[in-house]
Amino acid sequence: MNKAIPLVTREGSRIAIVDGLRTPFAKQATAFHGVPAVDLGKMVVSELLAKSGIDSAIIDQLVFGQVVQMPEAPNIAREIVLGTGMSVSTDAYSVSRACATSFQAVANVAESIMAGTISIGIAGGADSSSVLPIGVSKALARTLVDVNKARTLSQRLSLFSKLKLRDLLPVPPAVAEYSTGLRMGDTAEQMAKSHGITRLQQDELAHRSHQLAAKAWEDGLLDGQVMAAHVPPYKDVLQKDNNIRFNSSIEQYAKLRPAFDRKHGTVTAATSTPLTDGAAAVLMMSESRALALGLRPLGYLRSFAFAAIDVWEDMLLGPAYATPLALDRAGLTLQDIDLIDMHEAFAAQTLANIKMFSSQQFAKEKLGREQAIGEIDWNRFNVLGGSLAYGHPFAATGARMITQTLHELRRRGGKLGLTTACAAGGLGAAMILEVAE
Ligand SMILES: CC(=O)SCCNC(=O)CCNC(=O)[C@H](O)C(C)(C)COP(=O)(O)OP(=O)(O)OC[C@H]1O[C@@H](n2cnc3c(N)ncnc32)[C@H](O)[C@@H]1OP(=O)(O)O
């Protein structure tokens, strides 16, 4: 094991996560239909500030992300500052790391606190799969630019006349890898096949995720972490995530047809995260600042790590690469961790990562380590369910996982948590969290 790297300010103060909040997560084109990500972000940040009771003028910086970019508001972080009545002098910038975007936002705020350039920040992310930047074909885009430059009407008509009917069709953003063209679901299929993950194993994991998430809601374990959100046309309030199945049987899962490889596949709608709308944010500060303000943090950031692998095969194995790095930096092993929350992009991806955690061969050949990362103890793994049930508004998921894990650690009397996610581009993120004493 390498030497631990303490995450502290120059004065030795730890990086505190003081509070966290999210909107309920809603399936695409349901409760948040028509609400852009920036508005979801504003909702959650306003409510987080109100809940924490601190004066928003003391927030030095807001770092936020959005995976599906809206061209009219490219710096979502700054729009949130300007749209929530925060001080106009609150610095704000946006980050993008695909499905690990809010992990990156948290890492940025942590690094700025450590460097001493800020002492209080908000980090988070929001995404909408219902309000999308629907584009135009490359041919139409090029023609529109040329038409703008044309001097006469006949030049303009001539340019338009070259277009084919199909060039006029709108182009929605793809949930696919830019460099390979593979959909995320295609990679999940590849991982299921390469790692021998069966259809039944995937169905069982998804069913477990829904059962545990449903129970978490029923038992009030998410109280205080999820705000009630007004939904258009602003007569109703959404209180809970609407993707979770409160009554389902494994037989229902078995009936579904594969969603990506329709002939030979095993990945279905139930074993994939649904396209989702939502936002999540955390309030962070140095431990000393939290103490000075009389605040009791939820916990501290003990370490974090990002990793990157190739995109052609096993592209969603990020957790198996990032976790050992984060553990090393915290001076810990997997056995020390009381709770693990691994982002469930797909059941197949989650199960492949779990297999690799315990594989000596993977450790030797891919990580250059003698020992496997460790066996997953199911009593500590995604104990309140995961993204398959809650849904996955891409940029919000990391902040959801961090807040949920810290609350659950506190409730159970645990000390250390691991949150980890895969992300497009072959990226992986892992964060070790520690509850406040
Ligand atoms: C790093 C990362 O995170 S990568 C991951 C990034 N995210 C993605 O790639 C998104 C992947 N997901 C998707 O693209 C979409 O959700 C899809 C293509 C898988 C499915 O989309 P849709 O077909 O619109 O899903 P839909 O919600 O309608 O479900 C299809 C059917 O499955 C059923 N179903 C879905 N979940 C369940 C479940 N848990 N239990 C039982 N049935 C279910 C639905 O009821 C529906 O049945 P019906 O046709 O009888 O109405």
CSV table of N, CA and C in Angstrom, one decimal, residues 217-289:
chain,number,residue,atom,x,y,z
A,217,TRP,N,-37.2,4.4,1.2
A,217,TRP,CA,-38.3,5.4,1.2
A,217,TRP,C,-39.3,5.1,2.3
A,218,GLU,N,-39.8,3.9,2.3
A,218,GLU,CA,-40.9,3.5,3.3
A,218,GLU,C,-40.4,3.7,4.7
A,219,ASP,N,-39.2,3.4,5.0
A,219,ASP,CA,-38.7,3.6,6.4
A,219,ASP,C,-38.2,5.0,6.7
A,220,GLY,N,-38.3,5.9,5.8
A,220,GLY,CA,-38.0,7.3,6.0
A,220,GLY,C,-36.5,7.5,6.1
A,221,LEU,N,-35.7,6.6,5.4
A,221,LEU,CA,-34.2,6.7,5.5
A,221,LEU,C,-33.7,7.8,4.6
A,222,LEU,N,-34.5,8.3,3.7
A,222,LEU,CA,-34.0,9.4,2.8
A,222,LEU,C,-34.5,10.8,3.3
A,223,ASP,N,-35.2,10.8,4.4
A,223,ASP,CA,-35.8,12.0,4.9
A,223,ASP,C,-34.7,13.1,5.1
A,224,GLY,N,-34.9,14.3,4.7
A,224,GLY,CA,-33.9,15.3,4.9
A,224,GLY,C,-32.9,15.4,3.8
A,225,GLN,N,-32.9,14.3,2.9
A,225,GLN,CA,-31.9,14.3,1.8
A,225,GLN,C,-32.5,14.7,0.5
A,226,VAL,N,-33.9,14.6,0.4
A,226,VAL,CA,-34.6,14.9,-0.8
A,226,VAL,C,-35.6,15.9,-0.6
A,227,MET,N,-35.5,17.0,-1.4
A,227,MET,CA,-36.5,18.1,-1.2
A,227,MET,C,-37.8,17.8,-2.0
A,228,ALA,N,-38.9,18.4,-1.6
A,228,ALA,CA,-40.1,18.3,-2.3
A,228,ALA,C,-40.0,19.3,-3.5
A,229,ALA,N,-40.4,19.0,-4.7
A,229,ALA,CA,-40.2,19.9,-5.8
A,229,ALA,C,-41.5,20.1,-6.5
A,230,HIS,N,-41.8,21.4,-6.7
A,230,HIS,CA,-43.0,21.8,-7.5
A,230,HIS,C,-42.7,21.4,-9.0
A,231,VAL,N,-43.7,20.8,-9.6
A,231,VAL,CA,-43.6,20.4,-11.0
A,231,VAL,C,-44.6,21.1,-11.9
A,232,PRO,N,-44.2,21.3,-13.1
A,232,PRO,CA,-45.1,22.0,-14.0
A,232,PRO,C,-46.4,21.3,-14.1
A,233,PRO,N,-47.5,21.9,-14.2
A,233,PRO,CA,-47.7,23.4,-14.3
A,233,PRO,C,-47.8,24.0,-12.9
A,234,TYR,N,-47.0,23.5,-12.0
A,234,TYR,CA,-46.8,24.1,-10.6
A,234,TYR,C,-48.0,24.1,-9.7
A,235,LYS,N,-48.8,23.0,-9.9
A,235,LYS,CA,-49.9,22.8,-9.0
A,235,LYS,C,-49.6,21.6,-8.1
A,236,ASP,N,-48.7,20.7,-8.6
A,236,ASP,CA,-48.4,19.5,-7.9
A,236,ASP,C,-46.9,19.6,-7.3
A,237,VAL,N,-46.7,18.7,-6.4
A,237,VAL,CA,-45.4,18.6,-5.8
A,237,VAL,C,-44.9,17.2,-5.9
A,238,LEU,N,-43.7,17.0,-6.3
A,238,LEU,CA,-43.1,15.6,-6.4
A,238,LEU,C,-42.3,15.4,-5.1
A,239,GLN,N,-42.6,14.4,-4.4
A,239,GLN,CA,-42.0,14.2,-3.1
A,239,GLN,C,-40.9,13.1,-3.1
A,240,LYS,N,-41.1,12.1,-4.1
A,240,LYS,CA,-40.3,10.9,-4.1
A,240,LYS,C,-39.8,10.7,-5.5
A,241,ASP,N,-38.7,9.9,-5.6
A,241,ASP,CA,-38.3,9.4,-6.9
A,241,ASP,C,-39.4,8.6,-7.6
A,242,ASN,N,-39.6,8.8,-8.9
A,242,ASN,CA,-40.7,8.1,-9.5
A,242,ASN,C,-40.4,6.9,-10.3
A,243,ASN,N,-39.1,6.5,-10.3
A,243,ASN,CA,-38.7,5.3,-11.0
A,243,ASN,C,-38.8,4.0,-10.2
A,244,ILE,N,-38.8,4.2,-8.9
A,244,ILE,CA,-38.7,3.0,-8.0
A,244,ILE,C,-39.9,2.2,-8.0
A,245,ARG,N,-39.8,0.9,-8.2
A,245,ARG,CA,-40.9,-0.1,-8.2
A,245,ARG,C,-41.1,-0.6,-6.8
A,246,PHE,N,-42.2,-0.2,-6.2
A,246,PHE,CA,-42.5,-0.6,-4.8
A,246,PHE,C,-43.0,-2.0,-4.7
A,247,ASN,N,-43.6,-2.5,-5.7
A,247,ASN,CA,-44.1,-3.9,-5.7
A,247,ASN,C,-43.7,-4.5,-7.1
A,248,SER,N,-42.7,-5.3,-7.1
A,248,SER,CA,-42.3,-5.9,-8.3
A,248,SER,C,-41.8,-7.3,-8.0
A,249,SER,N,-41.9,-8.2,-9.0
A,249,SER,CA,-41.4,-9.6,-8.7
A,249,SER,C,-40.4,-9.9,-9.8
A,250,ILE,N,-39.5,-10.8,-9.4
A,250,ILE,CA,-38.4,-11.1,-10.3
A,250,ILE,C,-38.9,-11.7,-11.6
A,251,GLU,N,-40.1,-12.3,-11.6
A,251,GLU,CA,-40.8,-12.8,-12.8
A,251,GLU,C,-41.0,-11.7,-13.8
A,252,GLN,N,-41.4,-10.5,-13.3
A,252,GLN,CA,-41.6,-9.4,-14.2
A,252,GLN,C,-40.4,-9.0,-15.0
A,253,TYR,N,-39.2,-9.1,-14.3
A,253,TYR,CA,-38.0,-8.7,-14.9
A,253,TYR,C,-37.6,-9.7,-16.0
A,254,ALA,N,-37.9,-11.0,-15.7
A,254,ALA,CA,-37.6,-12.1,-16.7
A,254,ALA,C,-38.3,-11.9,-18.0
A,255,LYS,N,-39.5,-11.2,-18.0
A,255,LYS,CA,-40.3,-11.1,-19.2
A,255,LYS,C,-39.8,-10.1,-20.2
A,256,LEU,N,-39.0,-9.2,-19.7
A,256,LEU,CA,-38.6,-8.0,-20.6
A,256,LEU,C,-37.7,-8.4,-21.7
A,257,ARG,N,-37.8,-7.8,-22.8
A,257,ARG,CA,-37.0,-8.1,-24.0
A,257,ARG,C,-35.7,-7.3,-23.9
A,258,PRO,N,-34.6,-7.8,-24.4
A,258,PRO,CA,-33.3,-7.0,-24.4
A,258,PRO,C,-33.5,-5.7,-25.1
A,259,ALA,N,-32.8,-4.7,-24.5
A,259,ALA,CA,-33.0,-3.3,-25.0
A,259,ALA,C,-32.0,-2.9,-26.0
A,260,PHE,N,-30.9,-3.5,-26.0
A,260,PHE,CA,-29.8,-3.0,-26.9
A,260,PHE,C,-29.4,-4.1,-28.0
A,261,ASP,N,-29.0,-5.3,-27.6
A,261,ASP,CA,-28.8,-6.4,-28.5
A,261,ASP,C,-30.0,-7.2,-28.5
A,262,ARG,N,-30.9,-6.9,-29.4
A,262,ARG,CA,-32.3,-7.4,-29.3
A,262,ARG,C,-32.4,-8.9,-29.6
A,263,LYS,N,-31.4,-9.4,-30.3
A,263,LYS,CA,-31.4,-10.9,-30.6
A,263,LYS,C,-30.7,-11.7,-29.6
A,264,HIS,N,-29.5,-11.3,-29.2
A,264,HIS,CA,-28.7,-12.2,-28.4
A,264,HIS,C,-28.4,-11.6,-27.0
A,265,GLY,N,-29.0,-10.4,-26.7
A,265,GLY,CA,-28.6,-9.7,-25.5
A,265,GLY,C,-29.3,-10.1,-24.3
A,266,THR,N,-28.8,-9.6,-23.1
A,266,THR,CA,-29.3,-9.8,-21.8
A,266,THR,C,-29.7,-8.6,-21.1
A,267,VAL,N,-29.3,-7.4,-21.6
A,267,VAL,CA,-29.5,-6.1,-20.9
A,267,VAL,C,-30.8,-5.6,-21.3
A,268,THR,N,-31.7,-5.3,-20.3
A,268,THR,CA,-33.1,-4.9,-20.5
A,268,THR,C,-33.2,-3.5,-20.0
A,269,ALA,N,-34.5,-2.9,-20.1
A,269,ALA,CA,-34.8,-1.6,-19.5
A,269,ALA,C,-34.6,-1.7,-18.0
A,270,ALA,N,-35.0,-2.8,-17.4
A,270,ALA,CA,-34.9,-2.9,-16.0
A,270,ALA,C,-33.5,-3.0,-15.4
A,271,THR,N,-32.6,-3.5,-16.3
A,271,THR,CA,-31.2,-3.7,-15.8
A,271,THR,C,-30.3,-2.6,-16.3
A,272,SER,N,-30.9,-1.5,-16.9
A,272,SER,CA,-30.2,-0.3,-17.3
A,272,SER,C,-30.8,0.8,-16.5
A,273,THR,N,-29.9,1.8,-16.2
A,273,THR,CA,-30.5,3.0,-15.5
A,273,THR,C,-31.4,3.7,-16.5
A,274,PRO,N,-32.6,4.1,-16.0
A,274,PRO,CA,-33.5,4.9,-16.9
A,274,PRO,C,-32.9,6.3,-17.2
A,275,LEU,N,-33.3,6.8,-18.3
A,275,LEU,CA,-33.0,8.3,-18.5
A,275,LEU,C,-33.8,9.1,-17.5
A,276,THR,N,-33.2,10.0,-16.9
A,276,THR,CA,-33.7,10.6,-15.6
A,276,THR,C,-33.4,12.1,-15.6
A,277,ASP,N,-34.3,12.8,-14.9
A,277,ASP,CA,-34.1,14.3,-14.6
A,277,ASP,C,-33.9,14.5,-13.2
A,278,GLY,N,-33.0,15.4,-12.8
A,278,GLY,CA,-32.8,15.7,-11.4
A,278,GLY,C,-31.5,16.5,-11.1
A,279,ALA,N,-31.4,16.9,-9.9
A,279,ALA,CA,-30.2,17.7,-9.5
A,279,ALA,C,-29.8,17.3,-8.0
A,280,ALA,N,-28.6,17.5,-7.7
A,280,ALA,CA,-28.1,17.2,-6.3
A,280,ALA,C,-26.9,18.2,-6.1
A,281,ALA,N,-26.8,18.5,-4.8
A,281,ALA,CA,-25.7,19.4,-4.4
A,281,ALA,C,-25.2,19.2,-3.0
A,282,VAL,N,-23.9,19.5,-2.7
A,282,VAL,CA,-23.4,19.4,-1.3
A,282,VAL,C,-22.8,20.7,-1.0
A,283,LEU,N,-22.9,21.0,0.3
A,283,LEU,CA,-22.3,22.2,0.9
A,283,LEU,C,-21.0,21.8,1.6
A,284,MET,N,-19.9,22.4,1.2
A,284,MET,CA,-18.5,22.0,1.7
A,284,MET,C,-17.8,23.2,2.3
A,285,MET,N,-17.0,22.9,3.3
A,285,MET,CA,-16.1,23.9,3.8
A,285,MET,C,-15.0,23.3,4.6
A,286,SER,N,-14.0,24.1,5.0
A,286,SER,CA,-13.0,23.6,5.8
A,286,SER,C,-13.6,23.3,7.2
A,287,GLU,N,-13.0,22.3,7.9
A,287,GLU,CA,-13.5,21.9,9.2
A,287,GLU,C,-13.5,23.1,10.1
A,288,SER,N,-12.4,23.9,10.1
A,288,SER,CA,-12.3,25.0,11.0
A,288,SER,C,-13.4,26.0,10.8
A,289,ARG,N,-13.8,26.2,9.5
A,289,ARG,CA,-14.8,27.2,9.1
A,289,ARG,C,-16.2,26.7,9.6
